[in-house]
Coordinates of C-alpha atoms in Angstrom, one line a residue:
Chain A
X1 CA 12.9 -6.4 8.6
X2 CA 14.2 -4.6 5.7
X3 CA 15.7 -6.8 3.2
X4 CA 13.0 -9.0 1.9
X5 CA 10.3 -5.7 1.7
X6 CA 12.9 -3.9 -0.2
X7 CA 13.5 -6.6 -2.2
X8 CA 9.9 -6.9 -4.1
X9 CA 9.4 -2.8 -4.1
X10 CA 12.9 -2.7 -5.7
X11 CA 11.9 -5.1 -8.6
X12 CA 8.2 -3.6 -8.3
X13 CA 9.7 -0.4 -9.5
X14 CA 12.1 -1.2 -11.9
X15 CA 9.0 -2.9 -13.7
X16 CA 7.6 0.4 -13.0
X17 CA 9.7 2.1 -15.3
X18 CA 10.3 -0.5 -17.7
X19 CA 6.3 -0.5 -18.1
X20 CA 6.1 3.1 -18.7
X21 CA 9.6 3.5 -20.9
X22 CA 7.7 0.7 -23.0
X23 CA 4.3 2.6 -23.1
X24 CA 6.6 5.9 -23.9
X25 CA 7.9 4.3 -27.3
X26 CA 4.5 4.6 -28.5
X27 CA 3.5 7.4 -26.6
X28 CA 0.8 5.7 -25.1
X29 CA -1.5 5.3 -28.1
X30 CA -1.2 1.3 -27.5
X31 CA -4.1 1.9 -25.2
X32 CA -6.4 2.3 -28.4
X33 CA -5.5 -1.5 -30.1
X34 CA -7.4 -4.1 -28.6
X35 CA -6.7 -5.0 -25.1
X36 CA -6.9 -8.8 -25.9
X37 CA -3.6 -9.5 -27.9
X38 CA -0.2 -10.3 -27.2
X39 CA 0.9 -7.0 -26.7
X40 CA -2.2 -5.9 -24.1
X41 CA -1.6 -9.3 -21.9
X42 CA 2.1 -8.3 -21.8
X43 CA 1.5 -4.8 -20.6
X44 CA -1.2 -5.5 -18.4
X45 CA 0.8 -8.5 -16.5
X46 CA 3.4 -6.5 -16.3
X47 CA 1.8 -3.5 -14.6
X48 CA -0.6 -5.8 -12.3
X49 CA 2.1 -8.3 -11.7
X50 CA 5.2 -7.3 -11.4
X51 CA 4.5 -3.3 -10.0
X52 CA 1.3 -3.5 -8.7
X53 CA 1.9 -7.1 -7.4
X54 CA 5.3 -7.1 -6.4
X55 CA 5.3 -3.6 -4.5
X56 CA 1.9 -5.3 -2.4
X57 CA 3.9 -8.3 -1.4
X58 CA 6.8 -6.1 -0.1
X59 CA 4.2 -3.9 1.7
X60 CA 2.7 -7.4 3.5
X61 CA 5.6 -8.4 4.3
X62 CA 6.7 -5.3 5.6
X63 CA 3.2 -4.4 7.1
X64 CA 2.9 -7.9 8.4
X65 CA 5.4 -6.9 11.2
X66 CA 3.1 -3.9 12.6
X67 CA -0.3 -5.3 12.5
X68 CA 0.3 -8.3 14.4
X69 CA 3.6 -7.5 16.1
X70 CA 5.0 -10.5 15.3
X71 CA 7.8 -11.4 12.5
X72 CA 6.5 -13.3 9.4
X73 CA 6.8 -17.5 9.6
X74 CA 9.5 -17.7 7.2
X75 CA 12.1 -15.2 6.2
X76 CA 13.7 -17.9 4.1
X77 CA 10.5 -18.9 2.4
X78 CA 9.6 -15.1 1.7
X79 CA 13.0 -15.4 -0.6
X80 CA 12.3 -18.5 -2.2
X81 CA 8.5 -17.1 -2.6
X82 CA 10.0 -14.0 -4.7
X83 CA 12.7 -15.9 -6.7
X84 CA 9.7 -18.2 -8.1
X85 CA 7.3 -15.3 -8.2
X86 CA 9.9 -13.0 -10.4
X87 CA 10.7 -16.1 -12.5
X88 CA 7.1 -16.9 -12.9
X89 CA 5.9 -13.4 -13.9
X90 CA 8.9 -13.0 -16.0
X91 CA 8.3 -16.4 -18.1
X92 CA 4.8 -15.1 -18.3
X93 CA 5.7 -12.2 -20.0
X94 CA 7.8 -13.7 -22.2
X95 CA 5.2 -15.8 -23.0
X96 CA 2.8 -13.3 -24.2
X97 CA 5.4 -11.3 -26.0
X98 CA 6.6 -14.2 -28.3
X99 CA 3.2 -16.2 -28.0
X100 CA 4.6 -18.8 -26.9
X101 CA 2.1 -21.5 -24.9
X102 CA 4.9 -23.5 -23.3
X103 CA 6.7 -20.2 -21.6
X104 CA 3.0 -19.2 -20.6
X105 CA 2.0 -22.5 -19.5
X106 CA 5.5 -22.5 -17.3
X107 CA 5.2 -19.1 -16.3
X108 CA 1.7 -19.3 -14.9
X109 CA 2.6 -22.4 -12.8
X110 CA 5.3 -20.8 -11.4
X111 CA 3.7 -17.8 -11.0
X112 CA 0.3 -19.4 -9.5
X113 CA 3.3 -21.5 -6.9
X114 CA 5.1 -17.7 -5.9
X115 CA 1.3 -16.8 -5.0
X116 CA 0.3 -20.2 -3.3
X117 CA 4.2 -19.8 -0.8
X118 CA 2.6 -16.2 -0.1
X119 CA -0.6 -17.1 0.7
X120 CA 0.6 -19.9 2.7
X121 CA 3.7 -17.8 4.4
X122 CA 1.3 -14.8 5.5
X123 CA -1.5 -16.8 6.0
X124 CA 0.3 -18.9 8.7
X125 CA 1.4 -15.8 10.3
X126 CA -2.3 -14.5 10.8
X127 CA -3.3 -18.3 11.9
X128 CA -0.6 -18.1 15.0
X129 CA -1.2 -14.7 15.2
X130 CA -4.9 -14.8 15.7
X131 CA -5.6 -11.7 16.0
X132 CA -8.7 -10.7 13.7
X133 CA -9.6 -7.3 13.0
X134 CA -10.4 -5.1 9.8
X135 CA -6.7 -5.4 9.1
X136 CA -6.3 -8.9 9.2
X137 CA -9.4 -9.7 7.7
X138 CA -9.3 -8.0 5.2
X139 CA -5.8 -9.3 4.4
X140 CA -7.2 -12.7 4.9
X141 CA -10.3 -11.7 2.1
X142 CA -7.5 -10.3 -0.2
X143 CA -5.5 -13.8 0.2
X144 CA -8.3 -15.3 -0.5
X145 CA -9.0 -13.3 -4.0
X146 CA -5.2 -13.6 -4.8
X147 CA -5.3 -17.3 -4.8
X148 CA -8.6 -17.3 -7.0
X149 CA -7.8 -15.1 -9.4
X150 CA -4.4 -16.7 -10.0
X151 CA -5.9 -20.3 -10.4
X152 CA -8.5 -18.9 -13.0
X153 CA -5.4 -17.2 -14.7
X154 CA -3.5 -21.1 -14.8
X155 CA -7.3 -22.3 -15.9
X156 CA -7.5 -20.0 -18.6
X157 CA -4.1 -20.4 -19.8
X158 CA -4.9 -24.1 -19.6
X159 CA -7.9 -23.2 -21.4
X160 CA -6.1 -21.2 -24.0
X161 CA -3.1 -23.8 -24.8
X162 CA -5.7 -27.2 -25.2
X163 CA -9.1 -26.0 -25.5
X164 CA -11.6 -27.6 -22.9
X165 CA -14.1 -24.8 -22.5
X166 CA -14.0 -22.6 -25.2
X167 CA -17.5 -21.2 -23.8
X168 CA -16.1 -20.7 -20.9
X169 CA -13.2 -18.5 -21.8
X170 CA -14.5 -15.5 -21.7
X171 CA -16.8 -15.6 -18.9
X172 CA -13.2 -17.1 -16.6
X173 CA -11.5 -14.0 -17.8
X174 CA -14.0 -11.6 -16.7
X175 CA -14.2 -13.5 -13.4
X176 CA -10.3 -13.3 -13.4
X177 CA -10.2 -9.7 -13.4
X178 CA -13.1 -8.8 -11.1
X179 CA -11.6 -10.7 -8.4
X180 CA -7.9 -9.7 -9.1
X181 CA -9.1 -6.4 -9.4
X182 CA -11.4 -5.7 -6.3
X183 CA -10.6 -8.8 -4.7
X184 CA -7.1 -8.8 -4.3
X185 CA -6.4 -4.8 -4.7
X186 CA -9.5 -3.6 -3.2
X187 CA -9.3 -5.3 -0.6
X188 CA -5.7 -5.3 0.4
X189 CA -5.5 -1.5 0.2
X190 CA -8.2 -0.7 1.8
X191 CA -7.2 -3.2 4.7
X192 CA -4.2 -1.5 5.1
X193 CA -5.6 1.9 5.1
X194 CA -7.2 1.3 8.1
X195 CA -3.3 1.2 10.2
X196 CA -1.6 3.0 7.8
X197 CA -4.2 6.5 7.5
X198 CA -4.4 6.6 11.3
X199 CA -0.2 6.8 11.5
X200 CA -0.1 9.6 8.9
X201 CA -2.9 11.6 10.3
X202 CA -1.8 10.8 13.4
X203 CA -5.7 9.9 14.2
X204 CA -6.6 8.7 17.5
X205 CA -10.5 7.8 18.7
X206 CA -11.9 7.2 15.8
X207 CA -14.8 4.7 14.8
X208 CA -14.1 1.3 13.2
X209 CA -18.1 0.7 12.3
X210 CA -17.6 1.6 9.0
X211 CA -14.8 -0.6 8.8
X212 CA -16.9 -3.8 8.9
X213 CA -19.3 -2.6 6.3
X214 CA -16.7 -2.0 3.7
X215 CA -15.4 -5.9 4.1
X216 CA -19.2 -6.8 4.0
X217 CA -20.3 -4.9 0.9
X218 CA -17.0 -5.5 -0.8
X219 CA -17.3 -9.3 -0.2
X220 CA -20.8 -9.2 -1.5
X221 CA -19.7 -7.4 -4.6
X222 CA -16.5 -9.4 -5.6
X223 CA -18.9 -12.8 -5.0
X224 CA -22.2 -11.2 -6.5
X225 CA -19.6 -10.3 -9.5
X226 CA -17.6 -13.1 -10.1
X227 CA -20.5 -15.7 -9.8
X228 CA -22.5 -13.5 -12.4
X229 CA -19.5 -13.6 -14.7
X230 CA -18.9 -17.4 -14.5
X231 CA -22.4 -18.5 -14.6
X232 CA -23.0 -16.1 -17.6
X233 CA -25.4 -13.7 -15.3
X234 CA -26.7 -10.8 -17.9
X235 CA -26.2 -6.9 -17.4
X236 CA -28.3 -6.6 -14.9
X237 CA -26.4 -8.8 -12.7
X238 CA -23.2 -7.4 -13.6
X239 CA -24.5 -4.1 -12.7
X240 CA -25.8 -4.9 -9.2
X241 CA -22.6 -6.4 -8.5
X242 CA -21.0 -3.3 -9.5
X243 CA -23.5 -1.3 -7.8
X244 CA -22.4 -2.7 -4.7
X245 CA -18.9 -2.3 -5.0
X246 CA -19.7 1.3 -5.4
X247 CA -21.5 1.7 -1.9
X248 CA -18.3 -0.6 -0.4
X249 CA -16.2 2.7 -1.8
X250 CA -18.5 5.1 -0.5
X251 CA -18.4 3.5 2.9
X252 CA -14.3 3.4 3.1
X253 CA -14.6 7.2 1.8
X254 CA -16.2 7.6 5.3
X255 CA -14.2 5.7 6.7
X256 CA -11.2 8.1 5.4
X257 CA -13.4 11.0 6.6
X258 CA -13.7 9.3 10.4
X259 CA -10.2 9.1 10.4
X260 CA -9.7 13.0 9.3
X261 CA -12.1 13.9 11.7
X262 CA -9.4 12.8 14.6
X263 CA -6.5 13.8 13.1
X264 CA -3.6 15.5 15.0
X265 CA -1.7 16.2 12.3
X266 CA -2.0 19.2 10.3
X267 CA -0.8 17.7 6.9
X268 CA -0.1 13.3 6.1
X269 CA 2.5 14.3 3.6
X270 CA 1.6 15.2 0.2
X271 CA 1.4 11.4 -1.0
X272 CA -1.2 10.6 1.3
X273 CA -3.2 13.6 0.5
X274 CA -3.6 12.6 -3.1
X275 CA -4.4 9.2 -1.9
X276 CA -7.4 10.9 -0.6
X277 CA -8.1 12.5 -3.6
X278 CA -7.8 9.7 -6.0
X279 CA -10.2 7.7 -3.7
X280 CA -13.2 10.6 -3.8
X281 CA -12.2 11.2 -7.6
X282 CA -12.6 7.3 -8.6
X283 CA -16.0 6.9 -6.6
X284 CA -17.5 10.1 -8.2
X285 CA -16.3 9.2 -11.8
X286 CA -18.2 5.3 -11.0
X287 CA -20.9 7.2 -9.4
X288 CA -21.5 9.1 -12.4
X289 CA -20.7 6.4 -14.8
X290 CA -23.1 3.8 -13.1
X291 CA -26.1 6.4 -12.8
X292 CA -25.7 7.5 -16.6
X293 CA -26.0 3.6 -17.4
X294 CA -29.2 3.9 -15.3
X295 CA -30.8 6.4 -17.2
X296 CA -29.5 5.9 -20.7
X297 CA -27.8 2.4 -21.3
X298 CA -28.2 2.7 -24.6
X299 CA -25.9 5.2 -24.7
X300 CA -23.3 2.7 -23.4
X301 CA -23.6 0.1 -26.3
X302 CA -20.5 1.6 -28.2
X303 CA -19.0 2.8 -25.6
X304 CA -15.5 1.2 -23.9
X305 CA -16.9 1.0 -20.7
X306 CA -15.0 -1.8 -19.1
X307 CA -11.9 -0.1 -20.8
X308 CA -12.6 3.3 -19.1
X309 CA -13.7 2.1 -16.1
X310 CA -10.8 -0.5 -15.4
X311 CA -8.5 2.2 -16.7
X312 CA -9.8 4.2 -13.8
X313 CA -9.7 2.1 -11.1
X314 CA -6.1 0.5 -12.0
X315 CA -4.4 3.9 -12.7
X316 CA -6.7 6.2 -11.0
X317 CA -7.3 4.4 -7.9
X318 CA -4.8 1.7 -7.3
X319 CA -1.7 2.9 -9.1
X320 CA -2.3 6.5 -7.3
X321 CA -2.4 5.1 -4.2
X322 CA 0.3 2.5 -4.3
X323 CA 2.5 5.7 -5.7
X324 CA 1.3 7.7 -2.7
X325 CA 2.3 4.9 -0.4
X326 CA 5.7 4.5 -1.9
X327 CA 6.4 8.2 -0.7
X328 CA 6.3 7.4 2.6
X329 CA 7.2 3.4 2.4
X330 CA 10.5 4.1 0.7
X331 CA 11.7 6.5 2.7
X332 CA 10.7 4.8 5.9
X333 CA 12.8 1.6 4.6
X334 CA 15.5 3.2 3.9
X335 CA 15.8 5.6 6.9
X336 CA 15.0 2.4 9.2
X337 CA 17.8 1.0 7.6
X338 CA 20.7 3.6 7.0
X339 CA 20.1 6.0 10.4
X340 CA 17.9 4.1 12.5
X341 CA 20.9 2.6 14.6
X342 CA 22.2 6.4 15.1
X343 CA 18.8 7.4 16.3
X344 CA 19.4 9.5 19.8
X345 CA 22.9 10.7 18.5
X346 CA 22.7 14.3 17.7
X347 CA 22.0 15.4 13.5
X348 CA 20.4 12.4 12.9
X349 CA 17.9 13.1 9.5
X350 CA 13.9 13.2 10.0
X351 CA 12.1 11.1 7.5
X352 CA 10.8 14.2 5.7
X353 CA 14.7 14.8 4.5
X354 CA 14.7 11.6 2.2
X355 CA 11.9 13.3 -0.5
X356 CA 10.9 16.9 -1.4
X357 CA 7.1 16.4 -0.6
X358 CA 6.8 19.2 -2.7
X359 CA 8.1 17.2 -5.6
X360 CA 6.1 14.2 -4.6
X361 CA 3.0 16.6 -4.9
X362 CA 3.7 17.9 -8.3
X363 CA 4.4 14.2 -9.5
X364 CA 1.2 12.9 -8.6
X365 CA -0.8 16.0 -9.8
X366 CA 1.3 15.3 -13.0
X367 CA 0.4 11.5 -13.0
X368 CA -3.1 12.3 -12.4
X369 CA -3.6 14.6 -15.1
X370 CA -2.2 12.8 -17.5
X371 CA -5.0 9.6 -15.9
X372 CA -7.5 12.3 -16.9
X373 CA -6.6 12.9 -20.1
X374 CA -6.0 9.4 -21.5
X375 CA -9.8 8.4 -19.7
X376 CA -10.8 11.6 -21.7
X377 CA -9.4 10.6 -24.9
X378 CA -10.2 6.8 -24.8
X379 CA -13.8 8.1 -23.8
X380 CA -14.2 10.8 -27.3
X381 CA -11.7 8.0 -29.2
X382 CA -9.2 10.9 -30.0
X383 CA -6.1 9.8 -30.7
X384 CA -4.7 13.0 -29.6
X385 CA -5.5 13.1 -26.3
X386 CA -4.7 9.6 -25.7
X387 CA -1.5 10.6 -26.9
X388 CA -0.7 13.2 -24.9
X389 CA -2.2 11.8 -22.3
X390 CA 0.0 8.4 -22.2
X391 CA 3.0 11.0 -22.7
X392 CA 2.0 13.1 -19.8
X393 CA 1.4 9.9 -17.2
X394 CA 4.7 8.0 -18.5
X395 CA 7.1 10.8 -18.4
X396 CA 5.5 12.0 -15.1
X397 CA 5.4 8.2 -13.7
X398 CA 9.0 8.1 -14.5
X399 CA 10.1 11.0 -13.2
X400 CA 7.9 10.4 -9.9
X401 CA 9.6 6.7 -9.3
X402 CA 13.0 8.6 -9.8
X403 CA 12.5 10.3 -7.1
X404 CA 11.4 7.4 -5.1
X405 CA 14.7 5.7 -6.5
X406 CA 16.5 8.6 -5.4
X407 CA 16.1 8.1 -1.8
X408 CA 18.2 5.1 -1.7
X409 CA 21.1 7.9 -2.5
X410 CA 20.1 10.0 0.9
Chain B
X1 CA 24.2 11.8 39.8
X2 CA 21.9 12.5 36.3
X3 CA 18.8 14.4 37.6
X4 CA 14.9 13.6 36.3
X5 CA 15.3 16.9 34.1
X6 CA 18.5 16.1 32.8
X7 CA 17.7 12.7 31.0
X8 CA 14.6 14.2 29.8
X9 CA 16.3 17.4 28.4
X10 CA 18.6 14.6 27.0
X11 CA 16.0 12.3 24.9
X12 CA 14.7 15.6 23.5
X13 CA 17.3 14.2 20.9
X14 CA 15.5 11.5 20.3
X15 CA 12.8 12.3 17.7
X16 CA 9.7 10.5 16.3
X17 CA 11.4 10.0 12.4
X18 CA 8.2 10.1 11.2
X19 CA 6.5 13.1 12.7
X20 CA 9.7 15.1 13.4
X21 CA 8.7 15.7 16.9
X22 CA 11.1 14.6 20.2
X23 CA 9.5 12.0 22.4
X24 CA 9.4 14.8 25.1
X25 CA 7.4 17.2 23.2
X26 CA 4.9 13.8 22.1
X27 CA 4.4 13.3 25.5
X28 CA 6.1 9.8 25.3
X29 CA 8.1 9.5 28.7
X30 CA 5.5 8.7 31.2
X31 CA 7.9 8.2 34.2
X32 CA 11.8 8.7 35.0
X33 CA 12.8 6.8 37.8
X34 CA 16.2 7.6 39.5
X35 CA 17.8 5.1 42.4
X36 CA 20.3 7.7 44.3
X37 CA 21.7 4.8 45.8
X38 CA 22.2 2.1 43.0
X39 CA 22.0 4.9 40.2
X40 CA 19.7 2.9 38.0
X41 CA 17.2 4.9 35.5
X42 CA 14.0 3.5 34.6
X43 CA 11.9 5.2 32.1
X44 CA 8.7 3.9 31.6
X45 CA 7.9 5.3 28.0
X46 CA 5.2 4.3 25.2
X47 CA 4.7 5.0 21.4
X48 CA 2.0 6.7 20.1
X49 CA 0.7 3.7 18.2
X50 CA 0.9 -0.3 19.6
X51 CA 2.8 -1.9 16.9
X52 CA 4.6 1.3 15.8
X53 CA 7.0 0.1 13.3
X54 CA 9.7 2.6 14.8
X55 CA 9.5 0.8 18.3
X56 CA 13.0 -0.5 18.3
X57 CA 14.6 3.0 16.4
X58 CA 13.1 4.6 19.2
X59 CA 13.9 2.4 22.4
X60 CA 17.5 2.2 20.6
X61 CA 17.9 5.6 20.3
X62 CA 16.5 6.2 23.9
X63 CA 19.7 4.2 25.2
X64 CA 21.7 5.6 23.2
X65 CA 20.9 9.5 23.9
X66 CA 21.4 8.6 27.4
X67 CA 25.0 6.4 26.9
X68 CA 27.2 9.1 28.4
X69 CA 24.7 10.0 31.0
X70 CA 24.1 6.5 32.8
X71 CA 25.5 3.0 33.1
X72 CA 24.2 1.4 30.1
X73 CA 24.4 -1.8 32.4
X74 CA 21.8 0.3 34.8
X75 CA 20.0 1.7 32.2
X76 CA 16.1 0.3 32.0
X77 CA 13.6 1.1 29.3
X78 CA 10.1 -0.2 29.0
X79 CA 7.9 0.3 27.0
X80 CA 4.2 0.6 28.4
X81 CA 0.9 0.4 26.5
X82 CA -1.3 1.8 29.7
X83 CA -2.5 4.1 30.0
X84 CA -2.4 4.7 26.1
X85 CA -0.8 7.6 24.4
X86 CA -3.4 10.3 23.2
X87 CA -2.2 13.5 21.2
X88 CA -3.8 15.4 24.7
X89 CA -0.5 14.5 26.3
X90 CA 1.5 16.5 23.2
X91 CA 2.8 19.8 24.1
X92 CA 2.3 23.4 22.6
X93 CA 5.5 23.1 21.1
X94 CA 4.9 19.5 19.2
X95 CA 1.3 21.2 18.1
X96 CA 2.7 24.4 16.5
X97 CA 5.3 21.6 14.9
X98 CA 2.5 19.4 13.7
X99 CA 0.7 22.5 12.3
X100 CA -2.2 21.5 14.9

């Protein structure tokens, strides 16, 4: 299957770089304003929902194929599940840009109806499928989250445009981006993780134990969290939910470890590797942050926690890994496509020849400093550094998803 | 008449895209089976992951390595999941490739 995959990464990174040509025009400082306005919901939707998103349902799809060995229920519906998705997000947008209720009203539905044909498309394929393992499970869980956090989006936007609970709005967006968050991301990269590390490190006779505890812990978090958040739960709750999506992390680091421990391979390509690295880097930095709170939450009353810490997990964990993916995702697409059928005839490319992995290494390092320096700046409020920061992680993002581009020219 | 050694020398065209290693080398031909008298080939192969999303590059490019060396018509490839691949069955030459 090629087409529909390509299809959503395709648009997922053209939003990519629309995001980051946006964020460039202001070098980044728009990470300073406050988040809730026009201008953060457009950026934030655009990032979550249309890269982040997007470039996860082409993965699925794509993914779908391997875990289960079996072709997705609906081809056709996968295309009529992106046109609404696309037109949903994109009314959304729109929406937020011009504040205009009826576009986000319209947008949301639609988008909310993309989500629903996905859920209901891959879901169906698991169902006949039956085959439940940390994969699918953990597909299933992410499903599950997707569908929740979308239907407290439409709720809130419902919320927003006539209002029925205006007590309630903050504690449904809180909810809404806990579950989108860990729910949906969390749990549909580390799901895949557990097929996709193994290929790369070529890892064979490894341990799935830990497997199982991740889902566990990380289901216990997202509920713990979202029901603390709706049901107006204090600090304390908020924190023990958080505490426990911290050990769900530091069981799928050894997870990653168990699978590095049976490698065969001496390197997984330079996109995996920083994978890796953005996963230990994310659990030390909420490690560290949760354990300061501990000991001096005082400390943390003018502080933009939430801001720093969702700014870590989105760009240092998510976004790095999706990116890290992408270098081997792409360039498996597109050789599948272009010189799979002359596979066994002679001169016939490798993989490695659609993308430098050299490049790809100095692209993430580049996107990951520039992560640094933003969290650094937003954390000592200097404008500078946030500045330079933004720069450094939109010129770098750019130039990295060229070079993802680029291999459709190979 | 193709010989056992000659198809194999002949899919060590056919590479893993993904690791850059022949099937040869991964230790992925379990069996080549020659019929003197019919002249049909059976290889009995596997992948070194079930669900491998390169399982039809592969098989394809397995057939089509061996196009001018057999009757396609005569030509059978299956692909077996026992006994399972482990990187044991790799040779010297696909470690020092994998840097392993």
């Amino acid at each position: 299957m090629f087409r529909l995959p390509i299809l959503f990464i395709v648009t997922g990174i053209v939003s990519f770089a629309l995001y980051h040509i946006l964020s460039l025009l202001v070098l980044g400082t728009w990470m300073l304003e406050p988040m809730r306005s026009p201008d953060g919901w457009f950026r934030v939707h655009l990032l979550v929902l249309d890269w982040a998103t997007m470039i996860a349902m082409g993965a699925v799809y794509q993914l779908m194929d391997v875990v289960l060995q079996r072709r997705i229920h609906s081809v056709m519906l996968g295309y009529v599940q992106y046109g609404t998705f696309t037109l949903g997000t994109m009314l959304l947008l729109a929406g937020f840009l011009v504040s205009n209720a009826a576009l986000l009203g319209i947008g949301a539905a639609l988008s909310l109806l993309g989500i629903l044909l996905f859920v209901y498309n891959v879901g169906l394929t698991m169902w006949k499928a039956q085959q439940w393992n940390a994969v699918t499970v953990s597909t299933a869980c992410a499903l599950l989250y997707l569908t929740a956090t979308a239907i407290i989006g439409l709720i809130m936007g419902l919320n927003y445009a006539f209002p029925l609970w205006p007590d309630m709005h903050d504690r449904l967006l809180a909810a809404h981006i806990w579950m989108g968050m860990l729910g949906w991301f969390g749990f549909l990269i580390t799901g895949f993780s557990y097929k996709m590390l193994p290929m790369f490190y070529l890892a064979h006779g490894h341990s799935a134990r830990l497997q199982t505890i991740v889902i566990v812990l990380l289901n216990a978090g997202v509920v713990v969290g979202a029901e603390a958040f709706l049901l107006g739960g204090g600090g304390g709750a908020q924190a023990a939910a958080s505490a426990i999506v911290l050990l769900a992390f530091i069981a799928y680091i050894g997870v990653v470890e168990e699978i590095r421990k049976h490698k065969h391979k001496g390197s997984p390509g330079r996109g995996i590797w920083w994978t890796v690295q953005s996963t230990r880097a994310f659990v030390a930095f909420a490690a560290a942050l949760l354990a300061a709170w501990l000991i001096a939450p005082e400390w943390f009353r003018n502080q933009p926690t939430t801001l720093l810490l969702g700014m870590a997990y989105l760009w240092g964990w998510v976004s790095m890994t999706i990116l890290g993916y992408l270098s081997k995702i792409v360039p498996f697409l597109w050789w599948t496509h272009k010189y799979g059928p002359r596979a066994g005839q002679p001169n016939v490319p490798v993989m490695s020849a659609m993308i430098p992995e050299r490049v790809v290494g100095y692209g993430l390092a580049a996107i990951s400093t520039g992560v640094a320096l933003t969290l650094f700046g937003l954390f000592a409020k200097e404008t500078t550094a946030v500045a330079a920061g933004g720069t450094l992680l939109s010129l770098a993002s750019l130039l990295y998803i060229g070079l993802v581009a680029s291999v459709f020219t190979r | 008449m193709v010989s056992e050694q000659q198809v194999r020398d002949t899919l060590r065209i056919v590479y893993d895209p993904e690791l850059g290693v022949n099937i040869v080398d991964l230790g992925l031909i379990y069996e080549v089976a020659i019929d003197e008298n019919s002249g049909a080939v059976r290889i009995a192969m596997t992948l070194t992951t079930p669900g491998c999303p390169l399982h039809d590059t592969i098989v394809g490019g397995v057939r089509r390595a061996l196009r001018d060396k057999t009757d396609p018509e005569k030509l059978e490839v299956d692909v077996v999941w026992e006994p399972r691949w482990t990187p044991e069955r790799m040779s010297a030459e696909a470690r020092a490739q994998l840097h392993f």
